[in-house]
mmCIF file with all atom_site columns, C-alpha atoms in Angstrom:
data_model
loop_
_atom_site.group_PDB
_atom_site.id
_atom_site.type_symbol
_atom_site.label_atom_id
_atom_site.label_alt_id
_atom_site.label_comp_id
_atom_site.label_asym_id
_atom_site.label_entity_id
_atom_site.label_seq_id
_atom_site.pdbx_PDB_ins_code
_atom_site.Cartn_x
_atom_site.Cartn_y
_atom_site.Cartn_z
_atom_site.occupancy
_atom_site.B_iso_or_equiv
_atom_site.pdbx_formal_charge
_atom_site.auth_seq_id
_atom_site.auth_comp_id
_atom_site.auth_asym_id
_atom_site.auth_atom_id
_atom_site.pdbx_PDB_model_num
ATOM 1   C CA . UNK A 1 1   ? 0.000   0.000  0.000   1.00 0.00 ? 1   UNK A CA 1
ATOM 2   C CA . UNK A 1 2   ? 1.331   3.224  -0.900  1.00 0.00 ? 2   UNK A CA 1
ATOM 3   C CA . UNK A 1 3   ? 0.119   6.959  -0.270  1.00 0.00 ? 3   UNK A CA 1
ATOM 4   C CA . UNK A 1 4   ? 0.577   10.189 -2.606  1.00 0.00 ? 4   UNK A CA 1
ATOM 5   C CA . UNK A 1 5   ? 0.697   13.410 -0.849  1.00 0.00 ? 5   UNK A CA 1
ATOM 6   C CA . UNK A 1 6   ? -0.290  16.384 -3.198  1.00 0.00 ? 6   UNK A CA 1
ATOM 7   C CA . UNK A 1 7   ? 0.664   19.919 -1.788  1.00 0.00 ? 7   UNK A CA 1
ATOM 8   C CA . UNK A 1 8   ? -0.798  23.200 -2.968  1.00 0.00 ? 8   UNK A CA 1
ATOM 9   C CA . UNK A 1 9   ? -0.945  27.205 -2.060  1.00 0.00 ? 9   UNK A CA 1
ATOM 10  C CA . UNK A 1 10  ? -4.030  28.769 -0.816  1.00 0.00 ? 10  UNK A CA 1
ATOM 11  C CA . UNK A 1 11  ? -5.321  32.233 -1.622  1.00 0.00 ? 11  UNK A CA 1
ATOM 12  C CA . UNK A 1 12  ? -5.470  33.676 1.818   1.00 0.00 ? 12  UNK A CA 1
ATOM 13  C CA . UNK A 1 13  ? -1.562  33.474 1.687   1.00 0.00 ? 13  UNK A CA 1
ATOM 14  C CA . UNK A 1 14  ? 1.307   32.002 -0.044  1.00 0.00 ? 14  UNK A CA 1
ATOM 15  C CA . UNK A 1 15  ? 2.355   29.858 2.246   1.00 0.00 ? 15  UNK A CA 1
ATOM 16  C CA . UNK A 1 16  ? -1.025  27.765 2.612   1.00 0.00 ? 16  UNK A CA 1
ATOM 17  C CA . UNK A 1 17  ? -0.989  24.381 1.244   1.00 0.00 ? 17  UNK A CA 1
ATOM 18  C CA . UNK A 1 18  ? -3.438  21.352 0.047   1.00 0.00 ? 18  UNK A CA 1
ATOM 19  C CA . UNK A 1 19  ? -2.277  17.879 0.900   1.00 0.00 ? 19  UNK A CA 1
ATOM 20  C CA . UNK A 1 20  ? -4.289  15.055 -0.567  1.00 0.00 ? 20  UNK A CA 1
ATOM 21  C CA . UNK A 1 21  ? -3.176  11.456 0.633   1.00 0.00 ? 21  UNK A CA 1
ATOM 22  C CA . UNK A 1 22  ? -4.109  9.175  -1.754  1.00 0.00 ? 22  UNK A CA 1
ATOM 23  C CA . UNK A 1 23  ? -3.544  5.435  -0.865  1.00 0.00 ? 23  UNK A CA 1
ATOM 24  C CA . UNK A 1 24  ? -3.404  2.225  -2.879  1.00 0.00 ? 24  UNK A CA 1
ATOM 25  C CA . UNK A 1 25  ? -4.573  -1.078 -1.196  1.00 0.00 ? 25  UNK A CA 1
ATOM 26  C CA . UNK A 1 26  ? -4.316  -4.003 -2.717  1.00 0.00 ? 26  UNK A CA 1
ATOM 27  C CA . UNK A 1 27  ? -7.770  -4.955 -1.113  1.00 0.00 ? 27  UNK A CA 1
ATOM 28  C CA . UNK A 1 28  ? -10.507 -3.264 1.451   1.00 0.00 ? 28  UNK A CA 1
ATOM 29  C CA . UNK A 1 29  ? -8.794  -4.461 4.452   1.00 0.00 ? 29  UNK A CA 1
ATOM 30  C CA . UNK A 1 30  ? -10.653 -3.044 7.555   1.00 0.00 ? 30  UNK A CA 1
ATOM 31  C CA . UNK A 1 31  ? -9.352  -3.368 11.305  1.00 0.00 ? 31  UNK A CA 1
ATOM 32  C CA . UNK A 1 32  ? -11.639 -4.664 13.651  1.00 0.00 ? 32  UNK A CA 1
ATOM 33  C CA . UNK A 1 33  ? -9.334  -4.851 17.039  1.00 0.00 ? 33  UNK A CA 1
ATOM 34  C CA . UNK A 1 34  ? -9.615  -2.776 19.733  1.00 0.00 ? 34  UNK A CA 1
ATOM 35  C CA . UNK A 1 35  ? -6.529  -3.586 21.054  1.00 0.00 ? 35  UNK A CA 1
ATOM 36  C CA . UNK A 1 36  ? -5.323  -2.303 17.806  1.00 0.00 ? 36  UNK A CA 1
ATOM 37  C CA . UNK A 1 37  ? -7.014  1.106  18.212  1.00 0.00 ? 37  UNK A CA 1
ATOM 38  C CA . UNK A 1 38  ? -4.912  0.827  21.429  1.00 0.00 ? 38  UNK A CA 1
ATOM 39  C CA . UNK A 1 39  ? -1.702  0.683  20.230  1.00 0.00 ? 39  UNK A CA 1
ATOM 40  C CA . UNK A 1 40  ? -1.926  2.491  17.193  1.00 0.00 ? 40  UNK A CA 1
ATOM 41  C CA . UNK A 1 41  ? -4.046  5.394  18.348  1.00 0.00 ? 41  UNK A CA 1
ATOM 42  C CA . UNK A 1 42  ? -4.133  5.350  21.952  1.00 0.00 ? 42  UNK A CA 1
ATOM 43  C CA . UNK A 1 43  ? -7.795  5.299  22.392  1.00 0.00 ? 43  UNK A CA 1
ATOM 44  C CA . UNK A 1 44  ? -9.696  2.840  24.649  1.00 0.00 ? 44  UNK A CA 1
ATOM 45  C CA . UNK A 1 45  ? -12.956 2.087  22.371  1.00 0.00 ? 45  UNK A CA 1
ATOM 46  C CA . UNK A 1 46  ? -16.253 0.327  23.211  1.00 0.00 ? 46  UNK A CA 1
ATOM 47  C CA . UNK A 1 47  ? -17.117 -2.616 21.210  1.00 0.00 ? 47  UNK A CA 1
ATOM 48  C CA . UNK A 1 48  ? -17.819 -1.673 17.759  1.00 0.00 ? 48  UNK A CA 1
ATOM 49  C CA . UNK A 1 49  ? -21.050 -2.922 15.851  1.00 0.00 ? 49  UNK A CA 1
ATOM 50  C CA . UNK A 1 50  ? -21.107 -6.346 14.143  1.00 0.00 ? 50  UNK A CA 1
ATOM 51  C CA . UNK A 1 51  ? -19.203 -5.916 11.076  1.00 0.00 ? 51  UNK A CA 1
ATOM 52  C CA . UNK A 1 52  ? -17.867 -2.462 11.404  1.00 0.00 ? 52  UNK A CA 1
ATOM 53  C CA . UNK A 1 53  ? -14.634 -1.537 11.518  1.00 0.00 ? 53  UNK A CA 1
ATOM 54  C CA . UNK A 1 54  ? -13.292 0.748  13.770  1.00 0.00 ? 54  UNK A CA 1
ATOM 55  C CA . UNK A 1 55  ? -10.204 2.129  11.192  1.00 0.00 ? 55  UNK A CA 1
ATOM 56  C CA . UNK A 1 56  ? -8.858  1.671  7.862   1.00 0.00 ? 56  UNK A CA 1
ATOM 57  C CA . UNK A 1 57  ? -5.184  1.297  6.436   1.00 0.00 ? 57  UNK A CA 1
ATOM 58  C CA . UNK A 1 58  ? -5.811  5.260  5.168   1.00 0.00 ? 58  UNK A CA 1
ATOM 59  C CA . UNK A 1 59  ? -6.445  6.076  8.581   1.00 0.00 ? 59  UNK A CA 1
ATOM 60  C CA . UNK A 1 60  ? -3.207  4.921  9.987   1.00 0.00 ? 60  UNK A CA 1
ATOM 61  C CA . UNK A 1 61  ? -1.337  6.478  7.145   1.00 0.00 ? 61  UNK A CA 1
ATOM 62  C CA . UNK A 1 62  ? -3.210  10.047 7.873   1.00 0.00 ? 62  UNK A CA 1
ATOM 63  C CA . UNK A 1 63  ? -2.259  9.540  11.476  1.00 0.00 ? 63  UNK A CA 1
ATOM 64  C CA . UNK A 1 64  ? 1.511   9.270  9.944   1.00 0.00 ? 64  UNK A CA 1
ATOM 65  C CA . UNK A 1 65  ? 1.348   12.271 8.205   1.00 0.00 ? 65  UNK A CA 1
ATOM 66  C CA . UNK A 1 66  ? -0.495  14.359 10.420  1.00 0.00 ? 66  UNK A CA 1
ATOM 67  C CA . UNK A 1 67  ? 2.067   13.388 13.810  1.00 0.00 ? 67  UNK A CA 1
ATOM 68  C CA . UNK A 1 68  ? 4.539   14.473 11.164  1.00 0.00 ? 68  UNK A CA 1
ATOM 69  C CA . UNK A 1 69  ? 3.216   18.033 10.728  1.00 0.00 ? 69  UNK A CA 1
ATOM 70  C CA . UNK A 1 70  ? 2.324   18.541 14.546  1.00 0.00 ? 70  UNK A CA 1
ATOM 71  C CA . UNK A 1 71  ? 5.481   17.923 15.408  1.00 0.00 ? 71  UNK A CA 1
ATOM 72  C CA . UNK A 1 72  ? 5.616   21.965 14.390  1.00 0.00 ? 72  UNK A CA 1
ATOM 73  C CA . UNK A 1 73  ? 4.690   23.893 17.684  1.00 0.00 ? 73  UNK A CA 1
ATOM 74  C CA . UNK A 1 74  ? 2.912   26.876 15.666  1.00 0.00 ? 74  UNK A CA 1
ATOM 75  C CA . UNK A 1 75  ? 0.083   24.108 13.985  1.00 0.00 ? 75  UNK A CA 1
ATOM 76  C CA . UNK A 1 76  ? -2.148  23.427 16.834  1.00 0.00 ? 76  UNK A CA 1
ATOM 77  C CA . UNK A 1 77  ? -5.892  24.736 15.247  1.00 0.00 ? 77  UNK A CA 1
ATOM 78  C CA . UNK A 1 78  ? -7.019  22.058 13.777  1.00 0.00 ? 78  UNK A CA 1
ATOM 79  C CA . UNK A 1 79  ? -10.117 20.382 12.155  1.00 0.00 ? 79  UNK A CA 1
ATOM 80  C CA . UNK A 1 80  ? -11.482 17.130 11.200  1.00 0.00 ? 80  UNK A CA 1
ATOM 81  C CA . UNK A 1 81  ? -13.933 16.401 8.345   1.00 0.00 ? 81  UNK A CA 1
ATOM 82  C CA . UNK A 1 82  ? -15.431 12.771 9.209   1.00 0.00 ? 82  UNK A CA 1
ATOM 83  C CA . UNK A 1 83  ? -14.740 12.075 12.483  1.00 0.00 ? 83  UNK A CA 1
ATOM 84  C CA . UNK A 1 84  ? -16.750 8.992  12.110  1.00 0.00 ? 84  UNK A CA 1
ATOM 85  C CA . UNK A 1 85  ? -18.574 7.127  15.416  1.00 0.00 ? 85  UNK A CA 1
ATOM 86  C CA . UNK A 1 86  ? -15.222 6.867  17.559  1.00 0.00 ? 86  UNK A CA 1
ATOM 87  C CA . UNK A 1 87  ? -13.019 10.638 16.806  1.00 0.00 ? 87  UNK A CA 1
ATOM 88  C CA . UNK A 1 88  ? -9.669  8.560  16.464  1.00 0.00 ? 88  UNK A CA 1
ATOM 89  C CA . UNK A 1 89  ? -7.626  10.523 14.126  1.00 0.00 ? 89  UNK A CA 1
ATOM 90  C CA . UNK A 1 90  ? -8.628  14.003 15.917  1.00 0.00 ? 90  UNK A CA 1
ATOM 91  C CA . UNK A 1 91  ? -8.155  11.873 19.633  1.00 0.00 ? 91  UNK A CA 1
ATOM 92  C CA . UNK A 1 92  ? -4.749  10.913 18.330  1.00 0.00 ? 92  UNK A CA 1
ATOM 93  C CA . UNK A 1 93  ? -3.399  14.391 17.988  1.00 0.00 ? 93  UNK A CA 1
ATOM 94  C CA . UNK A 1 94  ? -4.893  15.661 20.679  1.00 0.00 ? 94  UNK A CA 1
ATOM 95  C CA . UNK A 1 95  ? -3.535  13.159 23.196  1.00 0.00 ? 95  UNK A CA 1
ATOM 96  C CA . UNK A 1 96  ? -0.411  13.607 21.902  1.00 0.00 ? 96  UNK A CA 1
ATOM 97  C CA . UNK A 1 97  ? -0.531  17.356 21.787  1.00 0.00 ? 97  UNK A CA 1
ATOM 98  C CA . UNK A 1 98  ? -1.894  20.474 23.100  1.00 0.00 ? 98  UNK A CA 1
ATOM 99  C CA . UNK A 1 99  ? -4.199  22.717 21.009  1.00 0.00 ? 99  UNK A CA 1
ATOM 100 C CA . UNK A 1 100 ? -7.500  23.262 19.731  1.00 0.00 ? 100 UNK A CA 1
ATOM 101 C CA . UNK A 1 101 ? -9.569  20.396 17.786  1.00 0.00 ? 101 UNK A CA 1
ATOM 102 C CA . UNK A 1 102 ? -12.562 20.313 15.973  1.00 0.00 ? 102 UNK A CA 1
ATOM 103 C CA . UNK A 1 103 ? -14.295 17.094 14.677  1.00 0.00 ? 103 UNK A CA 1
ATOM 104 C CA . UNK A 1 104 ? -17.291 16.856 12.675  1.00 0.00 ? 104 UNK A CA 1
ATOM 105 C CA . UNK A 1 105 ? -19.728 14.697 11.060  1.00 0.00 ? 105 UNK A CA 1
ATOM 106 C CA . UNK A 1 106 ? -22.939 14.963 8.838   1.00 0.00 ? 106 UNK A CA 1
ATOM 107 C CA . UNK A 1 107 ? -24.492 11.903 11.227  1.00 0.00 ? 107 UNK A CA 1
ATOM 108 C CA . UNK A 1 108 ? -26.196 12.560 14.337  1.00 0.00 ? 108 UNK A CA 1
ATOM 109 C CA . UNK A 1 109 ? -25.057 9.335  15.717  1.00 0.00 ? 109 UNK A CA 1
ATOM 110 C CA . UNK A 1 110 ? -21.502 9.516  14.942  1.00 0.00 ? 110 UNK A CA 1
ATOM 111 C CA . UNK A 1 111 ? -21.177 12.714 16.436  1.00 0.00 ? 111 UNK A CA 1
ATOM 112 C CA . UNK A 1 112 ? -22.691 11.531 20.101  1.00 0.00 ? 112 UNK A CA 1
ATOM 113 C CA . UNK A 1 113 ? -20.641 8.292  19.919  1.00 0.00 ? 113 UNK A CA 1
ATOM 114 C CA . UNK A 1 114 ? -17.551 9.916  18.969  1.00 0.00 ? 114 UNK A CA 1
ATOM 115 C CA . UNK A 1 115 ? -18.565 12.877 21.886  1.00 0.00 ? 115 UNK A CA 1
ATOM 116 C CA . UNK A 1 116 ? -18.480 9.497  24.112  1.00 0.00 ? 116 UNK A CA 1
ATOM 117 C CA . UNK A 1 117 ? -15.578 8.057  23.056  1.00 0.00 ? 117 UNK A CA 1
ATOM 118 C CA . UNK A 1 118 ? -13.571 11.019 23.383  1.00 0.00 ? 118 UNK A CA 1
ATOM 119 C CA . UNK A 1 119 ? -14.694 12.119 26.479  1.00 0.00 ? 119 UNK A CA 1
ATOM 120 C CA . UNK A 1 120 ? -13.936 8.251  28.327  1.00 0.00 ? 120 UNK A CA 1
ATOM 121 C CA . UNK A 1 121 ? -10.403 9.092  26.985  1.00 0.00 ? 121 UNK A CA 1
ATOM 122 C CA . UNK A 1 122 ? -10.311 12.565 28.730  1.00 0.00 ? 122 UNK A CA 1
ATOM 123 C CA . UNK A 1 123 ? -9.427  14.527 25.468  1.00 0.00 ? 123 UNK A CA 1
ATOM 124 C CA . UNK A 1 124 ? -10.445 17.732 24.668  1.00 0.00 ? 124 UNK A CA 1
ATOM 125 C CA . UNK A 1 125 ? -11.863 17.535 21.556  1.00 0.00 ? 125 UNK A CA 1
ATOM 126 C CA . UNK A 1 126 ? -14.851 19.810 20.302  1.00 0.00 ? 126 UNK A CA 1
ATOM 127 C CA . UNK A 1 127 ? -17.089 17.721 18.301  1.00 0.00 ? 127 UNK A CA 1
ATOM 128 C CA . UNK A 1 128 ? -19.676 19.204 15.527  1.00 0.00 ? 128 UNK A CA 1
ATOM 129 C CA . UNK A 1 129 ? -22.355 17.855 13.363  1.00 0.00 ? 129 UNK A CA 1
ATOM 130 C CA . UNK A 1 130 ? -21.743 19.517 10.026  1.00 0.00 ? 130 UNK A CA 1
ATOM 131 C CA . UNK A 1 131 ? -21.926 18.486 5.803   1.00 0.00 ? 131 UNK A CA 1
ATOM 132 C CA . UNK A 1 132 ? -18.257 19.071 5.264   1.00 0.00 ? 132 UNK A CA 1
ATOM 133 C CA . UNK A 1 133 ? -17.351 22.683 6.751   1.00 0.00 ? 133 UNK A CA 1
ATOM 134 C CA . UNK A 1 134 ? -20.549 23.849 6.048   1.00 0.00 ? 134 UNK A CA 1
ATOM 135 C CA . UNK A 1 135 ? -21.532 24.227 9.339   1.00 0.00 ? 135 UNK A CA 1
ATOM 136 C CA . UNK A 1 136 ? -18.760 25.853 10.922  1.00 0.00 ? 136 UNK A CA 1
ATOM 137 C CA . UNK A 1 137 ? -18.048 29.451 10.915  1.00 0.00 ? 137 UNK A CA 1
ATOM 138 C CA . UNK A 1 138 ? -14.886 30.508 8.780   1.00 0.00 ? 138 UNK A CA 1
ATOM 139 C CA . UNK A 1 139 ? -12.037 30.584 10.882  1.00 0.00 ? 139 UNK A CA 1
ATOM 140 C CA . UNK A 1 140 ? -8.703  30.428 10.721  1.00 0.00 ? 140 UNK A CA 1
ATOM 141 C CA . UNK A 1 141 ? -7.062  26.901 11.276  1.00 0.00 ? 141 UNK A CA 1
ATOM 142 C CA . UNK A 1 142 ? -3.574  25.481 10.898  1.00 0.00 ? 142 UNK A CA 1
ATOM 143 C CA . UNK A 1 143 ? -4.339  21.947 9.503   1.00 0.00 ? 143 UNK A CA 1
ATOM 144 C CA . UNK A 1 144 ? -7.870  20.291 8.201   1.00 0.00 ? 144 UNK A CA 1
ATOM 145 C CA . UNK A 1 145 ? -8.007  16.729 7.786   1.00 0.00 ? 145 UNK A CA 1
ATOM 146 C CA . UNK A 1 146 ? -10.264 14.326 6.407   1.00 0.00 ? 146 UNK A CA 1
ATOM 147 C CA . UNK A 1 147 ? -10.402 10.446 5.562   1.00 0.00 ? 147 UNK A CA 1
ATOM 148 C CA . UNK A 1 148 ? -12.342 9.988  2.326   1.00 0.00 ? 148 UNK A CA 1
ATOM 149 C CA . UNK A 1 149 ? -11.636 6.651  2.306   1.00 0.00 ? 149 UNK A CA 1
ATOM 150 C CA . UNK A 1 150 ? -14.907 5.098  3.564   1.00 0.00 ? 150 UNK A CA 1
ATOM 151 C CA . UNK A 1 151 ? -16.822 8.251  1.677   1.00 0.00 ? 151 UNK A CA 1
ATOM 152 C CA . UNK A 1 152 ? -19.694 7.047  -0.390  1.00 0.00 ? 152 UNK A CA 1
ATOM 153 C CA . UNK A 1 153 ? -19.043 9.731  -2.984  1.00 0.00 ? 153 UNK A CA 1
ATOM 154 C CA . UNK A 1 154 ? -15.019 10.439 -2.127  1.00 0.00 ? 154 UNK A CA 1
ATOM 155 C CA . UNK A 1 155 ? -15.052 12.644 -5.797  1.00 0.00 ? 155 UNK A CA 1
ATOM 156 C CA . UNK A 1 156 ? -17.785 14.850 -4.846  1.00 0.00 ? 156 UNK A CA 1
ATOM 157 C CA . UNK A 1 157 ? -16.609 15.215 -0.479  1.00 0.00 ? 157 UNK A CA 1
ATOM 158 C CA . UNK A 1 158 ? -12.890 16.134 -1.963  1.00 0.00 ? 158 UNK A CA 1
ATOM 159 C CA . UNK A 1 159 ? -14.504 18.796 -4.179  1.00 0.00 ? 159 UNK A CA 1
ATOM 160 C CA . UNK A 1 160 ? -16.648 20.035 -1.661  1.00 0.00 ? 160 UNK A CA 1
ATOM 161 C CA . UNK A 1 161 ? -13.711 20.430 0.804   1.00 0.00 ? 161 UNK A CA 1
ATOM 162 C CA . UNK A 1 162 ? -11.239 21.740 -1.871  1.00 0.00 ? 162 UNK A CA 1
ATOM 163 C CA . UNK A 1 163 ? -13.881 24.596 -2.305  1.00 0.00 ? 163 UNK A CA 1
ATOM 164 C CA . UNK A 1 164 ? -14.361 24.955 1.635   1.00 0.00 ? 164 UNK A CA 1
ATOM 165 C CA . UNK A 1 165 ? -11.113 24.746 3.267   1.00 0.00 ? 165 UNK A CA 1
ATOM 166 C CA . UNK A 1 166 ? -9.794  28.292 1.678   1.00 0.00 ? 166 UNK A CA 1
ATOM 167 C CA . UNK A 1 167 ? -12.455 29.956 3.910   1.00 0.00 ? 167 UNK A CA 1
ATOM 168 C CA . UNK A 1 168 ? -10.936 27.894 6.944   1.00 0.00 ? 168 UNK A CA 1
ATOM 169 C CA . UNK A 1 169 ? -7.107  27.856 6.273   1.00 0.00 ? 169 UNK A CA 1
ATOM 170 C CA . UNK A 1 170 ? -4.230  30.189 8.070   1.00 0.00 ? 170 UNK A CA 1
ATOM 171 C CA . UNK A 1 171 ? -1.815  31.759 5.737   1.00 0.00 ? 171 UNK A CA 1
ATOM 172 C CA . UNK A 1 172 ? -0.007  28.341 6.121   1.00 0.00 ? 172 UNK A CA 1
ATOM 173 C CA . UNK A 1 173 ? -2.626  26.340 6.752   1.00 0.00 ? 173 UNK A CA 1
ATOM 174 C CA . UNK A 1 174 ? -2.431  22.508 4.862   1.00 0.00 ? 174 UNK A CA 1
ATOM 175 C CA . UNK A 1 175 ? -5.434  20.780 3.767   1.00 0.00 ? 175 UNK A CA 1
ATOM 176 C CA . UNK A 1 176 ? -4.946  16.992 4.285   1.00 0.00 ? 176 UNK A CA 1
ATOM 177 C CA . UNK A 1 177 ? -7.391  14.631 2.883   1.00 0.00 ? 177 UNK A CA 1
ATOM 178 C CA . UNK A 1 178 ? -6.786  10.712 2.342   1.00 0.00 ? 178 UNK A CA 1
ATOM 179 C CA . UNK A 1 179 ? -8.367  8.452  -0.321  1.00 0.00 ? 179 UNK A CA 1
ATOM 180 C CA . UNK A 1 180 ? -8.342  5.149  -1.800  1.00 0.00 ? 180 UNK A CA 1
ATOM 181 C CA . UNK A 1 181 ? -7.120  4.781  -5.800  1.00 0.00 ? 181 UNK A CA 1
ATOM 182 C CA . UNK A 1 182 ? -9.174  2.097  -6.775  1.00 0.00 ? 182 UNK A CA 1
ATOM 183 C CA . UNK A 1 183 ? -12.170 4.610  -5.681  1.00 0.00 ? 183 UNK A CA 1
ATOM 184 C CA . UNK A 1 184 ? -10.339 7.981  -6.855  1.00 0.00 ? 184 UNK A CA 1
ATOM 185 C CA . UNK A 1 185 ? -7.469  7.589  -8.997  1.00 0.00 ? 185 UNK A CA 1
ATOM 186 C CA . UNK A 1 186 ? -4.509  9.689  -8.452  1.00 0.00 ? 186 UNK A CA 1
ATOM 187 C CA . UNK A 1 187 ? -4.725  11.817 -12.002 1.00 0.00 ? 187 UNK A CA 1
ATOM 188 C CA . UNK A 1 188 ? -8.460  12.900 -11.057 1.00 0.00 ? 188 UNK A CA 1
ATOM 189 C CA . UNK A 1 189 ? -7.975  13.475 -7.800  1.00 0.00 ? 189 UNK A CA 1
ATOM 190 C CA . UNK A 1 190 ? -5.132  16.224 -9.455  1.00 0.00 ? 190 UNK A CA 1
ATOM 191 C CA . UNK A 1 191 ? -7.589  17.663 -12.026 1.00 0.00 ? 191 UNK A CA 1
ATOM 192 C CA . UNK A 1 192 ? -10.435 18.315 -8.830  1.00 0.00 ? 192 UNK A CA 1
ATOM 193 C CA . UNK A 1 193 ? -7.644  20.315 -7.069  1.00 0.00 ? 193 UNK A CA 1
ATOM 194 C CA . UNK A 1 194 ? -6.527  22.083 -9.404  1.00 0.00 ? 194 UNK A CA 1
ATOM 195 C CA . UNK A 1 195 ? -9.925  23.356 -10.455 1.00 0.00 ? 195 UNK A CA 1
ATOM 196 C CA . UNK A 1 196 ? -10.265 24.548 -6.855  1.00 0.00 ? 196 UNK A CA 1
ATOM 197 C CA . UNK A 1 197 ? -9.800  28.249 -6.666  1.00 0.00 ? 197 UNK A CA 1
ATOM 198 C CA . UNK A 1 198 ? -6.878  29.618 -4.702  1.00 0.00 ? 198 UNK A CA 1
ATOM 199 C CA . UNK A 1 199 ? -5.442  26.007 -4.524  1.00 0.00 ? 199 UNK A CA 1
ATOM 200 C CA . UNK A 1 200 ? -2.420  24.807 -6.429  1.00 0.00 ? 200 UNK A CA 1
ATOM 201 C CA . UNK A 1 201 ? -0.663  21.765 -6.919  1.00 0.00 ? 201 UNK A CA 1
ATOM 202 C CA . UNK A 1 202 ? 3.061   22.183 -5.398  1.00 0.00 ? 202 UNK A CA 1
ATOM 203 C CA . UNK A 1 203 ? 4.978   18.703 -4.778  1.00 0.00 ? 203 UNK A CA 1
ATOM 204 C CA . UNK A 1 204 ? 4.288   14.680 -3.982  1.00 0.00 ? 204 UNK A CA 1
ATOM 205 C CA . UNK A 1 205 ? 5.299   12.792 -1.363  1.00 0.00 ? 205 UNK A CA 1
ATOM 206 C CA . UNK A 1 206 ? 4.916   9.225  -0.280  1.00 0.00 ? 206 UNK A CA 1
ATOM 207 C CA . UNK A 1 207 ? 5.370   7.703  3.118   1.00 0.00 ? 207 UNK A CA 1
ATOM 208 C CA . UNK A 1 208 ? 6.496   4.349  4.114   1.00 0.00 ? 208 UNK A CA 1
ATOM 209 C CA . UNK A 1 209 ? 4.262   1.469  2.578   1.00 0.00 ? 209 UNK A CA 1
ATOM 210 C CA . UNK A 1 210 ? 1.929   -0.930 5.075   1.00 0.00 ? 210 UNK A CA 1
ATOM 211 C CA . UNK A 1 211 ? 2.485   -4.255 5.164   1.00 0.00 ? 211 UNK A CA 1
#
């Protein structure tokens, strides 16, 4: 499995940048462990419902990137798109550091569980109901983040947060989104952002593969 990083500009400043991750798996391969969730994210989680999973191999590769980039002490406003029923990307980064978090989901249900889930783990983590950013008032923010991965329609969320996230970025703000290629290939996933206005393409960058 391999991820593509695509970095841009925004047109509140020069310094802002897109980042799409874009992963490549060789098949759907969902984790189901809590003891997993554990290690990798350092969330306790209640028991998931039959069949779901509780992350995907994007997920862990998003969680790679973002550690990366908030490793830098001034990028600590910060917003998730798709929090999803358990907040583990945006509980990640805020266990492991200090700032201010957003999360936010279009279902009802997602956003009390993850509420739950975040608040057992004694993380301070504001959580939102919201379509994309739609919701939220524009604000300034250092990263947004989002997992397309399990998106039904991962062409249409990108584009939709491509066109938000300039109302929502610092002047070096990065956009971050993750995808799967067999569900958005890499070349369209270019051609949405660089339709988007005050976004540009800038560089590529691939992290480590998962086994």
């Amino acid at each position: 499995m391999s991820t593509q990083f695509l970095a841009g500009s925004g047109a509140r400043g020069a310094g802002s940048l897109a980042r799409i991750a874009e992963t490549r798996t060789g098949r759907w391969n969902p984790y189901r462990s809590a003891s997993a969730v554990r290690m990798i994210f350092g969330l306790r989680v209640r028991a998931a419902p039959v069949g779901a999973a509780y992350f995907d191999p994007c997920a862990v590769l998003l969680k790679m990137e973002l550690m990366r980039l908030l490793k830098k002490p001034h990028l600590r406003r910060v917003i998730e798109v798709g929090t999803g029923r358990f907040g583990l990307l945006s509980g990640a980064l805020a266990r492991r550091f200090d700032g201010r978090y957003i999360a936010c989901d279009f279902d009802s249900r997602a956003v009390e569980a993850a509420k739950a889930h975040l608040t057992a783990n004694r993380l301070h983590v504001e959580v939102r109901k919201s379509e994309g950013l739609s919701a939220l008032a524009a604000c300034e923010n250092d990263v947004v983040f989002a997992n397309l991965a399990p998106a039904r329609e991962p062409e249409t969320a990108a584009a939709r947060l491509l066109e938000q996230a300039v109302n929502f970025l610092s002047s070096n703000g990065r956009l971050v989104l993750g995808t799967d290629r067999r569900r958005l290939s890499p070349s369209r996933l270019a051609e949405i952002a660089a339709g988007a206005a005050g976004l540009v393409l800038d560089r590529v960058r691939q992290p480590p593969m998962l086994p």
